[in-house]
Amino acid sequence: MDEKICYWLDISEYDLTTAEAMLKAERYLYVGFMCHQAIEKILKAYYQLMKGKMPPKTHNILFLMKETVLFDFLSDQQRAFMEMLLPMNIETRYQEHKDRLFKSLDREKCSKILRETREMHSWIKEKLKEKQEVM
């Protein structure tokens, strides 16, 4: 496997593990942030494979999904999840959004976000494997 693809996969796994640690530590604001990061980076691995070049410097996971054509294969439930996850990257960074987001997160909601992130991560990883076998 290409070294750059491995980089994105490794850092994506690291971010997913960090999201799990944040849930255990009850640092709910950062569960969503790290889940977003994990999905963003595995999408960048897929982008690297599909396009043969470095992915764009963007945090927009829907844009990355569309650029790699994965968006076309998402179920309605997966699309809804990606739309919910998209602002988790931005809203944890800016005070006006951070306070509102902080109040909306609890253990139950973050557990669900993490579970759905793991499912999406596995789905993208499977698509990555399928593409590699074809190439």
XYZ file of N, CA and C in Angstrom:
405
model
N 0.850 -1.185 0.000
C 0.000 0.000 0.000
C 0.888 1.237 0.000
N 0.451 2.233 -0.717
C 1.161 3.500 -0.825
C 1.412 4.104 0.559
N 2.592 4.651 0.739
C 3.000 5.245 2.020
C 2.067 6.372 2.468
N 1.602 7.177 1.528
C 0.725 8.296 1.870
C -0.655 7.801 2.310
N -1.131 6.757 1.682
C -2.416 6.166 2.072
C -2.291 5.582 3.475
N -1.193 4.903 3.727
C -0.942 4.341 5.066
C -0.912 5.440 6.124
N -0.299 6.569 5.788
C -0.259 7.700 6.725
C -1.676 8.102 7.118
N -2.536 8.333 6.114
C -3.904 8.775 6.394
C -4.674 7.727 7.192
N -4.477 6.462 6.858
C -5.167 5.391 7.598
C -4.706 5.333 9.047
N -3.400 5.413 9.249
C -2.853 5.344 10.606
C -3.361 6.500 11.472
N -3.336 7.703 10.939
C -3.762 8.863 11.727
C -5.277 8.824 11.957
N -6.000 8.252 11.019
C -7.441 8.084 11.181
C -7.747 7.120 12.328
N -7.022 6.023 12.385
C -7.188 5.054 13.476
C -6.824 5.700 14.820
N -5.761 6.487 14.819
C -5.328 7.186 16.027
C -6.426 8.124 16.525
N -7.036 8.859 15.596
C -8.107 9.787 15.962
C -9.337 9.050 16.489
N -9.627 7.899 15.923
C -10.763 7.100 16.399
C -10.500 6.602 17.821
N -9.293 6.169 18.083
C -8.912 5.739 19.432
C -8.981 6.918 20.408
N -8.587 8.092 19.940
C -8.662 9.286 20.777
C -10.115 9.631 21.103
N -11.010 9.477 20.135
C -12.439 9.719 20.386
C -12.949 8.784 21.474
N -12.521 7.528 21.443
C -12.912 6.565 22.476
C -12.388 7.001 23.839
N -11.153 7.476 23.879
C -10.567 7.949 25.137
C -11.307 9.176 25.666
N -11.723 10.043 24.772
C -12.469 11.243 25.172
C -13.839 10.867 25.756
N -14.459 9.827 25.218
C -15.734 9.372 25.765
C -15.529 8.823 27.177
N -14.502 8.017 27.356
C -14.215 7.460 28.686
C -13.911 8.563 29.697
N -13.247 9.613 29.236
C -12.874 10.725 30.118
C -14.008 11.739 30.280
N -15.131 11.475 29.627
C -16.298 12.366 29.664
C -15.979 13.753 29.108
N -15.133 13.785 28.112
C -14.781 15.027 27.407
C -15.618 15.062 26.125
N -16.908 15.241 26.301
C -17.883 15.056 25.238
C -17.688 15.967 24.040
N -17.275 17.179 24.271
C -17.068 18.114 23.170
C -16.056 17.557 22.166
N -15.069 16.849 22.672
C -14.002 16.368 21.812
C -14.273 14.985 21.221
N -15.312 14.328 21.678
C -15.704 13.054 21.053
C -16.127 13.343 19.610
N -17.039 14.292 19.447
C -17.503 14.638 18.102
C -16.378 15.165 17.226
N -15.529 16.006 17.800
C -14.400 16.560 17.047
C -13.490 15.450 16.527
N -13.124 14.517 17.393
C -12.219 13.452 16.985
C -12.891 12.456 16.036
N -14.188 12.262 16.192
C -14.918 11.413 15.243
C -14.871 12.044 13.851
N -15.093 13.353 13.802
C -14.991 14.067 12.523
C -13.598 13.887 11.939
N -12.581 14.055 12.767
C -11.202 13.926 12.300
C -10.923 12.531 11.747
N -11.422 11.508 12.429
C -11.201 10.125 11.980
C -11.823 9.902 10.602
N -13.037 10.387 10.406
C -13.705 10.232 9.109
C -13.011 11.071 8.044
N -12.664 12.287 8.389
C -11.965 13.154 7.438
C -10.689 12.489 6.925
N -9.934 11.910 7.810
C -8.636 11.358 7.416
C -8.758 10.044 6.647
N -9.748 9.223 6.976
C -9.907 8.011 6.169
C -10.428 8.374 4.779
N -11.225 9.444 4.699
C -11.647 9.924 3.381
C -10.461 10.460 2.584
N -9.511 11.052 3.262
C -8.316 11.541 2.577
C -7.463 10.372 2.087
N -7.457 9.266 2.816
C -6.776 8.058 2.334
C -7.449 7.565 1.050
N -8.769 7.546 1.061
C -9.519 7.104 -0.115
C -9.286 8.056 -1.288
N -9.271 9.340 -1.019
C -8.999 10.346 -2.037
C -7.615 10.105 -2.647
N -6.635 9.889 -1.793
C -5.259 9.645 -2.244
C -5.219 8.434 -3.185
N -5.939 7.391 -2.830
C -5.982 6.187 -3.662
C -6.671 6.475 -5.002
N -7.820 7.127 -4.940
C -8.612 7.366 -6.146
C -7.959 8.353 -7.111
N -7.403 9.410 -6.582
C -6.893 10.498 -7.431
C -5.381 10.436 -7.637
N -4.687 9.667 -6.802
C -3.239 9.567 -6.935
C -2.507 10.847 -6.582
N -3.146 11.683 -5.781
C -2.499 12.928 -5.360
C -2.984 13.288 -3.961
N -2.256 14.226 -3.359
C -2.619 14.660 -2.009
C -4.030 15.228 -1.997
N -4.785 14.900 -0.969
C -6.131 15.463 -0.864
C -6.082 16.961 -0.585
N -7.154 17.653 -0.932
C -7.180 19.098 -0.667
C -7.200 19.387 0.830
N -6.723 20.558 1.178
C -6.710 20.987 2.585
C -8.097 21.494 2.939
N -8.951 20.562 3.280
C -10.322 20.883 3.642
C -10.750 20.000 4.799
N -11.691 20.497 5.579
C -12.284 19.695 6.654
C -13.694 19.266 6.286
N -14.110 19.600 5.074
C -15.469 19.328 4.629
C -15.598 17.868 4.188
N -16.115 17.041 5.079
C -16.211 15.602 4.793
C -17.229 15.306 3.691
N -18.240 16.130 3.543
C -19.196 15.922 2.444
C -18.536 16.225 1.102
N -17.713 17.261 1.057
C -16.967 17.578 -0.159
C -16.050 16.410 -0.531
N -15.335 15.873 0.448
C -14.443 14.738 0.180
C -15.224 13.525 -0.296
N -16.383 13.295 0.305
C -17.243 12.180 -0.123
C -17.652 12.350 -1.586
N -18.038 13.563 -1.947
C -18.479 13.823 -3.319
C -17.322 13.724 -4.302
N -16.167 14.216 -3.916
C -14.982 14.167 -4.788
C -14.540 12.733 -5.078
N -14.777 11.844 -4.150
C -14.363 10.439 -4.325
C -15.518 9.563 -4.816
N -16.664 10.153 -5.021
C -17.888 9.495 -5.495
C -18.487 8.547 -4.447
N -17.931 8.497 -3.257
C -18.512 7.666 -2.193
C -19.899 8.171 -1.808
N -20.118 9.462 -1.942
C -21.391 10.067 -1.572
C -22.556 9.376 -2.280
N -22.336 8.985 -3.528
C -23.384 8.347 -4.329
C -23.818 6.996 -3.772
N -22.991 6.392 -2.949
C -23.275 5.059 -2.419
C -23.794 5.067 -0.980
N -23.921 6.254 -0.403
C -24.398 6.358 0.975
C -25.895 6.078 1.072
N -26.269 5.404 2.137
C -27.692 5.237 2.437
C -28.203 6.573 2.986
N -29.511 6.710 3.095
C -30.085 7.930 3.682
C -29.606 8.126 5.114
N -29.500 7.024 5.849
C -29.038 7.086 7.241
C -27.580 7.557 7.304
N -26.746 7.038 6.409
C -25.343 7.446 6.377
C -25.214 8.927 6.002
N -26.021 9.372 5.054
C -25.984 10.786 4.655
C -26.375 11.683 5.826
N -27.412 11.286 6.528
C -27.863 12.067 7.689
C -26.758 12.125 8.745
N -26.069 11.008 8.948
C -24.973 10.987 9.921
C -23.848 11.924 9.489
N -23.470 11.871 8.223
C -22.387 12.721 7.734
C -22.753 14.205 7.853
N -24.006 14.534 7.591
C -24.457 15.919 7.728
C -24.424 16.374 9.190
N -24.748 15.450 10.103
C -24.704 15.765 11.533
C -23.250 15.936 11.994
N -22.345 15.108 11.472
C -20.943 15.128 11.883
C -20.182 16.319 11.312
N -20.576 16.792 10.153
C -19.856 17.861 9.451
C -19.514 19.062 10.337
N -20.451 19.648 11.063
C -20.101 20.840 11.852
C -19.320 20.548 13.136
N -19.147 19.302 13.500
C -18.423 18.970 14.740
C -16.985 19.488 14.709
N -16.420 19.619 13.541
C -15.058 20.123 13.415
C -14.998 21.621 13.687
N -15.934 22.349 13.131
C -15.939 23.810 13.260
C -16.475 24.251 14.618
N -17.571 23.645 15.021
C -18.269 24.121 16.212
C -17.486 23.933 17.507
N -16.521 23.032 17.521
C -15.711 22.879 18.730
C -14.616 23.939 18.814
N -14.385 24.648 17.729
C -13.287 25.613 17.675
C -13.675 27.030 18.025
N -14.926 27.381 17.867
C -15.342 28.764 18.038
C -16.336 28.904 19.177
N -16.052 29.838 20.061
C -16.793 29.996 21.309
C -18.307 30.075 21.110
N -18.751 30.857 20.125
C -20.189 31.028 19.948
C -20.897 29.715 19.609
N -20.188 28.800 18.958
C -20.765 27.494 18.630
C -20.471 26.471 19.727
N -19.313 26.619 20.325
C -18.838 25.662 21.323
C -19.804 25.534 22.502
N -20.274 26.648 23.015
C -21.176 26.622 24.169
C -22.473 25.887 23.858
N -23.056 26.180 22.695
C -24.305 25.532 22.293
C -24.090 24.030 22.107
N -23.004 23.672 21.441
C -22.701 22.264 21.202
C -22.447 21.541 22.521
N -21.692 22.165 23.403
C -21.363 21.576 24.699
C -22.630 21.195 25.469
N -23.612 22.081 25.444
C -24.864 21.830 26.163
C -25.680 20.695 25.560
N -25.473 20.419 24.281
C -26.276 19.394 23.608
C -25.663 17.995 23.706
N -24.443 17.899 24.201
C -23.755 16.603 24.227
C -23.787 15.976 25.618
N -24.065 14.688 25.618
C -23.997 13.906 26.847
C -23.455 12.528 26.494
N -23.326 11.665 27.486
C -22.741 10.343 27.270
C -23.520 9.543 26.218
N -24.833 9.588 26.318
C -25.666 8.811 25.386
C -25.478 9.281 23.942
N -25.549 10.587 23.739
C -25.399 11.123 22.383
C -23.999 10.857 21.837
N -22.990 11.031 22.667
C -21.615 10.805 22.215
C -21.336 9.325 21.948
N -21.942 8.457 22.724
C -21.803 7.014 22.468
C -22.379 6.665 21.104
N -23.509 7.280 20.780
C -24.149 7.052 19.475
C -23.273 7.603 18.350
N -22.733 8.799 18.520
C -21.852 9.393 17.514
C -20.641 8.496 17.286
N -20.053 8.018 18.364
C -18.879 7.154 18.256
C -19.226 5.836 17.564
N -20.355 5.254 17.918
C -20.778 3.986 17.294
C -20.985 4.183 15.782
N -21.666 5.247 15.412
C -21.916 5.504 13.999
C -20.629 5.860 13.254
N -19.712 6.503 13.947
C -18.408 6.806 13.336
C -17.653 5.521 13.055
N -17.657 4.610 14.010
C -16.988 3.314 13.796
C -17.589 2.595 12.581
N -18.925 2.622 12.478
C -19.599 1.975 11.343
C -19.204 2.631 10.025
N -19.215 3.966 9.988
C -18.847 4.686 8.773
C -17.379 4.457 8.434
N -16.541 4.468 9.433
C -15.111 4.239 9.256
C -14.880 2.858 8.642
N -15.547 1.856 9.172
C -15.421 0.481 8.647
C -15.920 0.396 7.208
N -17.018 1.075 6.919
C -17.591 1.069 5.575
C -16.608 1.685 4.575
N -16.018 2.815 4.934
C -15.055 3.473 4.040
C -13.812 2.604 3.885
N -13.378 2.004 4.977
C -12.199 1.140 4.931
C -12.445 -0.057 3.998
N -13.640 -0.595 4.039
C -13.999 -1.707 3.153
C -13.987 -1.255 1.694
N -14.513 -0.067 1.426
C -14.502 0.485 0.065
C -13.066 0.700 -0.411
N -12.211 1.125 0.496
C -10.796 1.322 0.188
C -10.153 -0.007 -0.212
N -10.435 -1.058 0.553
C -9.914 -2.390 0.242
C -10.398 -2.885 -1.112
N -11.690 -2.691 -1.358
C -12.273 -3.121 -2.635
C -11.580 -2.421 -3.804
N -11.352 -1.125 -3.680
C -10.703 -0.349 -4.744
C -9.271 -0.824 -4.973
N -8.579 -1.125 -3.881
C -7.191 -1.580 -4.006
C -7.125 -2.915 -4.740
N -8.077 -3.781 -4.482
C -8.088 -5.088 -5.133
C -8.321 -4.960 -6.632
N -9.106 -3.980 -7.024
C -9.422 -3.756 -8.430
C -8.228 -3.119 -9.162
N -7.506 -2.267 -8.435
C -6.401 -1.518 -9.064
C -5.172 -2.339 -9.211
